[in-house]
Amino acid sequence: MAYWVLHVDLDQFLAAVEVLRHPELAGRPVVVGGKGDPTQRAVVATASYEARRFGVRSGMPLRTAAKRCPDAVFLPADNAHYEEVSEEVMATLRARPGVVVEVMGWDEAFVGAETDDPEAVARTIRADVLERTRLHCSIGVGDNMLRAKLATEFAKPGTGDGVYRLTAANWAEVMFDRPTQALWGIGTKTARKLADRGIATVRELAAADPAALAAELGPALGPWYVQLGRGIGRAVVEGTPWVPRSRSHETTFQENLTDWADVRTEVAALARRVAAEISRADRPAVRVAVKIRYAPFSTYTRSATLDAPTTDADRFAAAALDVLELFGSRRPVRLLGVRAEFPPV
């Protein structure tokens, strides 16, 4: 038997959970985010497929979503309930004999399995999750985690039938003509940097000289991007429990903050809130990050390493205020966030 990696991704997770609680919303465009009020400042956490057809996407302001889909039903995010449902899904995955589960977040996990028929295993998992939680999931099958993750996009509703295999055998056929941003780990900024160097497609990235990219983009990142283009990734799923790498809180203000003293007050309050949570969890922070979204919608983040790991609210708040001073602009502020980052486990 061969070793296979399966990437399990819950379809429209938050929206699907809400539809289970409100069956009358089935088939209607549903948008989850903030307090569920599109007249307030908040962003979309998840949109149902019916809402996505109108161009509604995660991270979009709720007001924009309402303009694109006026008939959408807007619901507040209920994180505690989503965590409960997610735990039930992950327990379902772990209940299958002989598999290793690596949780990546609320709505996705990798499953490692030795089998001669990975598609059969994937379809059994889909059936088990549906029976136990009434939630649908899509599963990518791969010979490593990168390919399994990317395969899931071809299994999604509207694209595939729930299961798709992507391996070294069909990597070039499926991926080479796609833009570099189609790869897991390459975002808009990195794709732009690669394009500036004449690399626009996965094919061109796979053929690039790792040493040349190392010189231009860094000794670690340059060669790693080339590996992504060639479909190379970690091949073994690790069953260690998923542990959050950070803890954060943020606030969107219904009226812009224009007085910097108010900004400092809010950052300190957010930092103390984060510090209280990491203290209860007994997980000292080693870095602090501050996020600012200026009006109308430009977002920036600055961070710094702490002198020593801490859960102390005073020290953490003081460090957050120091990071706040790294922002040169004093423009009106519509959102603030503070994040504590933990050391590797």
Coordinates of C-alpha atoms in Angstrom, one line a residue:
M1 CA 0.0 0.0 0.0
A2 CA 1.1 3.5 -0.7
Y3 CA 1.1 6.5 1.6
W4 CA -1.4 9.3 0.6
V5 CA -2.2 12.7 1.8
L6 CA -5.8 13.9 1.9
H7 CA -6.8 17.5 2.4
V8 CA -10.3 17.8 3.9
D9 CA -11.9 21.2 3.5
L10 CA -15.4 22.0 4.7
D11 CA -17.5 23.8 2.1
Q12 CA -18.6 27.3 3.0
F13 CA -18.1 26.3 6.7
L14 CA -19.5 29.2 8.7
A15 CA -22.4 29.8 6.3
A16 CA -23.2 26.0 6.2
V17 CA -23.3 25.9 10.0
E18 CA -25.7 28.8 10.1
V19 CA -28.0 27.2 7.5
L20 CA -28.1 24.1 9.7
R21 CA -29.3 26.3 12.5
H22 CA -31.7 28.2 10.2
P23 CA -33.0 25.7 7.6
E24 CA -35.3 28.3 6.1
L25 CA -32.1 29.9 4.7
A26 CA -31.2 27.0 2.5
G27 CA -30.6 28.1 -1.1
R28 CA -30.6 31.8 -0.1
P29 CA -27.5 34.0 -0.2
V30 CA -26.0 34.1 3.3
V31 CA -23.2 36.4 4.6
V32 CA -21.6 35.9 8.0
G33 CA -19.5 38.6 9.6
G34 CA -19.3 41.2 12.4
K35 CA -22.6 41.6 14.2
G36 CA -24.6 40.8 11.1
D37 CA -25.4 44.4 10.4
P38 CA -24.3 45.5 6.9
T39 CA -24.7 49.2 7.9
Q40 CA -21.9 48.8 10.4
R41 CA -18.2 48.6 9.8
A42 CA -17.2 44.9 9.6
V43 CA -15.9 42.4 7.0
V44 CA -17.3 39.2 5.6
A45 CA -16.1 36.1 7.4
T46 CA -17.8 33.7 5.0
A47 CA -20.3 33.9 2.2
S48 CA -22.5 31.1 1.0
Y49 CA -22.1 29.9 -2.6
E50 CA -25.3 31.7 -3.5
A51 CA -23.8 35.0 -2.2
R52 CA -20.5 34.4 -4.0
R53 CA -22.2 34.3 -7.3
F54 CA -22.8 38.0 -6.7
G55 CA -19.1 38.7 -6.1
V56 CA -19.3 38.6 -2.3
R57 CA -15.9 37.4 -0.9
S58 CA -14.3 36.9 2.5
G59 CA -12.6 40.0 3.8
M60 CA -14.9 42.3 1.9
P61 CA -16.6 45.1 3.9
L62 CA -20.2 44.1 4.8
R63 CA -21.4 47.4 3.2
T64 CA -19.9 46.4 -0.1
A65 CA -21.4 42.9 0.2
A66 CA -24.8 44.4 0.7
K67 CA -24.4 46.5 -2.4
R68 CA -23.4 43.5 -4.5
C69 CA -26.1 41.3 -3.0
P70 CA -29.0 43.3 -1.5
D71 CA -31.1 40.2 -1.0
A72 CA -28.5 38.5 1.1
V73 CA -29.2 37.4 4.7
F74 CA -26.6 38.9 7.1
L75 CA -25.8 37.0 10.3
P76 CA -23.4 37.7 13.2
A77 CA -20.4 35.5 13.6
D78 CA -20.7 33.0 16.5
N79 CA -17.1 31.8 17.0
A80 CA -17.8 29.6 20.0
H81 CA -20.4 27.6 18.1
Y82 CA -18.1 27.2 15.1
E83 CA -15.4 25.9 17.4
E84 CA -17.8 23.2 18.8
V85 CA -18.9 22.1 15.3
S86 CA -15.3 22.0 14.1
E87 CA -14.3 19.8 17.0
E88 CA -17.0 17.4 16.0
V89 CA -15.7 17.3 12.5
M90 CA -12.1 16.7 13.6
A91 CA -13.3 13.9 16.0
T92 CA -15.0 12.3 13.0
L93 CA -11.7 12.3 11.0
R94 CA -9.7 10.9 13.9
A95 CA -12.3 8.1 14.4
R96 CA -11.2 6.4 11.2
P97 CA -8.7 3.6 11.9
G98 CA -5.1 3.9 10.7
V99 CA -5.1 7.5 9.8
V100 CA -3.1 10.5 11.1
V101 CA -4.9 13.9 11.3
E102 CA -3.2 17.3 11.3
V103 CA -5.7 20.1 11.9
M104 CA -5.0 23.4 10.1
G105 CA -8.0 25.4 11.4
W106 CA -11.7 25.3 12.0
D107 CA -12.5 24.1 8.5
E108 CA -9.6 22.1 7.2
A109 CA -7.3 19.3 8.1
F110 CA -4.8 17.0 6.4
V111 CA -5.2 13.2 6.7
G112 CA -2.4 10.8 6.2
A113 CA -3.4 7.2 5.2
E114 CA -1.8 4.1 3.7
T115 CA -4.1 2.7 1.1
D116 CA -4.4 1.4 -2.5
D117 CA -7.5 3.4 -3.1
P118 CA -7.2 7.0 -1.7
E119 CA -10.4 8.1 -3.5
A120 CA -12.4 5.4 -1.7
V121 CA -11.0 6.6 1.6
A122 CA -11.9 10.2 0.7
R123 CA -15.4 9.3 -0.2
T124 CA -15.9 7.4 3.0
I125 CA -14.6 10.4 5.0
R126 CA -17.0 12.7 3.1
A127 CA -19.9 10.3 3.9
D128 CA -18.9 10.0 7.6
V129 CA -18.6 13.8 8.1
L130 CA -22.0 14.3 6.4
E131 CA -23.7 11.7 8.5
R132 CA -22.3 12.9 11.8
T133 CA -22.4 16.7 11.3
R134 CA -24.7 17.2 8.2
L135 CA -21.8 19.2 6.7
H136 CA -20.3 18.7 3.2
C137 CA -16.6 18.7 2.6
S138 CA -14.3 18.6 -0.4
I139 CA -11.2 16.4 -0.4
G140 CA -8.0 16.8 -2.3
V141 CA -5.8 13.7 -2.8
G142 CA -2.1 14.1 -3.3
D143 CA 1.4 12.6 -2.9
N144 CA 2.3 15.5 -0.6
M145 CA 0.5 18.2 1.4
L146 CA 1.0 20.9 -1.2
R147 CA -0.6 18.9 -4.0
A148 CA -3.4 17.7 -1.8
K149 CA -4.2 21.2 -0.7
L150 CA -4.3 22.5 -4.3
A151 CA -6.3 19.5 -5.4
T152 CA -9.1 20.5 -3.1
E153 CA -9.9 23.5 -5.3
F154 CA -10.7 21.1 -8.2
A155 CA -13.0 19.1 -6.0
K156 CA -15.1 22.0 -4.8
P157 CA -18.8 22.4 -5.7
G158 CA -19.2 23.9 -9.1
T159 CA -15.8 22.7 -10.2
G160 CA -15.6 19.0 -9.3
D161 CA -17.5 16.1 -7.7
G162 CA -16.0 16.3 -4.2
V163 CA -12.7 14.4 -4.7
Y164 CA -9.7 15.2 -6.9
R165 CA -6.2 13.8 -7.2
L166 CA -3.1 15.9 -8.0
T167 CA 0.3 14.2 -8.0
A168 CA 3.6 14.3 -9.8
A169 CA 2.0 12.5 -12.6
N170 CA -0.4 15.2 -13.6
W171 CA 1.2 18.3 -12.0
A172 CA 2.5 19.8 -15.2
E173 CA -0.8 19.1 -17.1
V174 CA -3.0 20.7 -14.4
M175 CA -0.8 23.5 -12.9
F176 CA 1.9 24.6 -15.4
D177 CA -0.3 27.1 -17.3
R178 CA -1.8 28.6 -14.2
P179 CA -0.5 31.9 -12.6
T180 CA 2.0 31.6 -9.8
Q181 CA -0.6 33.0 -7.4
A182 CA -2.5 29.7 -7.8
L183 CA 0.1 28.1 -5.6
W184 CA -0.4 27.7 -1.9
G185 CA 2.0 30.1 -0.3
I186 CA 2.2 32.7 -3.0
G187 CA 0.1 35.8 -2.6
T188 CA -0.5 39.0 -4.6
K189 CA 2.8 40.7 -3.5
T190 CA 5.0 37.7 -4.1
A191 CA 3.3 37.0 -7.5
R192 CA 4.1 40.6 -8.4
K193 CA 7.7 40.3 -7.4
L194 CA 8.0 37.1 -9.5
A195 CA 6.3 38.8 -12.5
D196 CA 8.9 41.6 -12.3
R197 CA 11.5 38.9 -12.9
G198 CA 9.7 37.5 -15.9
I199 CA 8.0 34.6 -14.0
A200 CA 4.2 34.7 -14.4
T201 CA 3.2 31.0 -14.6
V202 CA 3.8 27.9 -12.6
R203 CA 5.7 26.5 -15.6
E204 CA 8.1 29.5 -15.5
L205 CA 8.6 29.2 -11.8
A206 CA 9.3 25.5 -12.0
A207 CA 12.0 26.2 -14.6
A208 CA 13.6 29.1 -12.7
D209 CA 17.1 28.9 -11.3
P210 CA 16.9 28.5 -7.5
A211 CA 20.3 30.2 -7.0
A212 CA 19.2 33.2 -9.0
L213 CA 16.0 33.6 -7.0
A214 CA 17.9 33.1 -3.8
A215 CA 20.1 36.1 -4.7
E216 CA 17.1 38.2 -5.5
L217 CA 14.4 37.1 -3.1
G218 CA 16.4 35.6 -0.2
P219 CA 18.4 32.4 0.4
A220 CA 15.4 30.6 1.9
L221 CA 12.4 32.0 0.1
G222 CA 13.9 32.0 -3.4
P223 CA 14.6 28.3 -3.7
W224 CA 11.3 27.6 -1.8
Y225 CA 9.3 29.3 -4.5
V226 CA 10.9 27.2 -7.1
Q227 CA 10.0 24.1 -5.1
L228 CA 6.4 25.3 -5.0
G229 CA 6.5 25.6 -8.8
R230 CA 7.7 22.0 -9.0
G231 CA 5.0 20.8 -6.6
I232 CA 7.5 19.8 -3.9
G233 CA 6.1 19.8 -0.4
R234 CA 6.0 17.9 2.9
A235 CA 4.9 14.4 2.3
V236 CA 4.1 13.1 5.8
V237 CA 1.1 14.3 7.9
E238 CA 2.0 14.9 11.5
G239 CA -0.5 14.0 14.1
T240 CA 0.6 16.5 16.7
P241 CA -2.3 18.5 18.2
W242 CA -3.0 21.8 16.5
V243 CA -1.8 24.7 18.6
P244 CA -2.5 28.3 17.7
R245 CA 0.6 30.3 16.9
S246 CA -0.9 33.5 18.1
R247 CA -3.8 35.2 19.9
S248 CA -5.3 38.4 18.8
H249 CA -8.2 40.8 19.1
E250 CA -9.3 43.7 16.9
T251 CA -12.0 46.4 16.9
T252 CA -13.7 48.1 14.0
F253 CA -14.9 51.6 14.9
Q254 CA -18.2 52.8 13.6
E255 CA -16.7 56.3 13.6
N256 CA -13.1 57.0 12.7
L257 CA -10.6 57.7 15.5
T258 CA -9.0 61.0 14.7
D259 CA -7.3 61.8 18.0
W260 CA -4.1 59.8 18.4
A261 CA -4.6 59.7 22.2
D262 CA -7.8 57.7 21.6
V263 CA -5.8 55.4 19.3
R264 CA -3.3 54.8 22.1
T265 CA -6.1 54.1 24.6
E266 CA -7.7 51.5 22.3
V267 CA -4.4 49.8 21.5
A268 CA -3.6 49.5 25.2
A269 CA -7.1 48.1 26.0
L270 CA -6.8 45.5 23.2
A271 CA -3.3 44.5 24.4
R272 CA -4.5 44.0 27.9
R273 CA -7.4 41.9 26.6
V274 CA -5.0 39.7 24.7
A275 CA -2.6 39.5 27.7
A276 CA -5.4 38.3 29.9
E277 CA -6.2 35.5 27.5
I278 CA -2.6 34.3 27.0
S279 CA -2.1 34.5 30.8
R280 CA -5.1 32.2 31.4
A281 CA -3.7 29.8 28.7
D282 CA -0.2 30.1 30.3
R283 CA 1.4 30.8 26.9
P284 CA 3.8 33.8 27.0
A285 CA 4.1 36.0 24.0
V286 CA 7.5 36.5 22.3
R287 CA 6.4 39.1 19.8
V288 CA 3.7 41.8 19.6
A289 CA 2.0 43.1 16.5
V290 CA -0.3 46.0 15.9
K291 CA -2.6 46.3 13.0
I292 CA -4.1 49.6 11.8
R293 CA -6.7 50.1 9.1
Y294 CA -6.8 53.7 8.1
A295 CA -9.8 55.3 6.4
P296 CA -11.0 54.5 3.9
F297 CA -9.5 50.9 3.8
S298 CA -5.7 50.7 3.7
T299 CA -4.3 48.2 6.3
Y300 CA -0.8 48.1 7.8
T301 CA 0.9 45.9 10.4
R302 CA 4.0 46.5 12.5
S303 CA 5.6 44.1 15.0
A304 CA 8.5 43.7 17.3
T305 CA 10.2 41.0 19.4
L306 CA 9.7 41.4 23.1
D307 CA 12.8 41.7 25.4
A308 CA 11.6 38.5 27.1
P309 CA 8.6 36.3 26.9
T310 CA 5.7 37.6 28.9
T311 CA 2.0 37.3 29.9
D312 CA 2.1 40.4 32.0
A313 CA -0.6 42.9 30.9
D314 CA 1.5 46.0 31.7
R315 CA 4.6 44.9 29.9
F316 CA 2.6 43.6 26.9
A317 CA 0.5 46.8 26.6
A318 CA 3.7 49.0 26.9
A319 CA 5.3 46.9 24.1
A320 CA 2.2 47.3 21.9
L321 CA 2.3 51.1 22.4
D322 CA 5.9 51.1 21.4
V323 CA 5.0 49.3 18.2
L324 CA 2.2 51.8 17.6
E325 CA 4.8 54.5 17.4
L326 CA 6.4 52.8 14.4
F327 CA 3.4 54.0 12.4
G328 CA 4.3 57.4 10.9
S329 CA 0.8 58.3 9.7
R330 CA -1.7 59.9 12.0
R331 CA -4.6 59.6 9.5
P332 CA -8.1 58.7 10.7
V333 CA -8.3 55.1 12.0
R334 CA -11.2 52.7 11.4
L335 CA -9.8 49.5 12.8
L336 CA -7.1 48.5 15.4
G337 CA -5.8 45.1 16.2
V338 CA -3.2 43.6 18.6
R339 CA -1.6 40.2 18.2
A340 CA 0.5 38.1 20.6
E341 CA 2.8 35.7 18.9
F342 CA 4.0 32.5 20.6
P343 CA 7.3 30.7 20.3
P344 CA 7.4 27.5 18.2
V345 CA 6.2 24.4 20.0

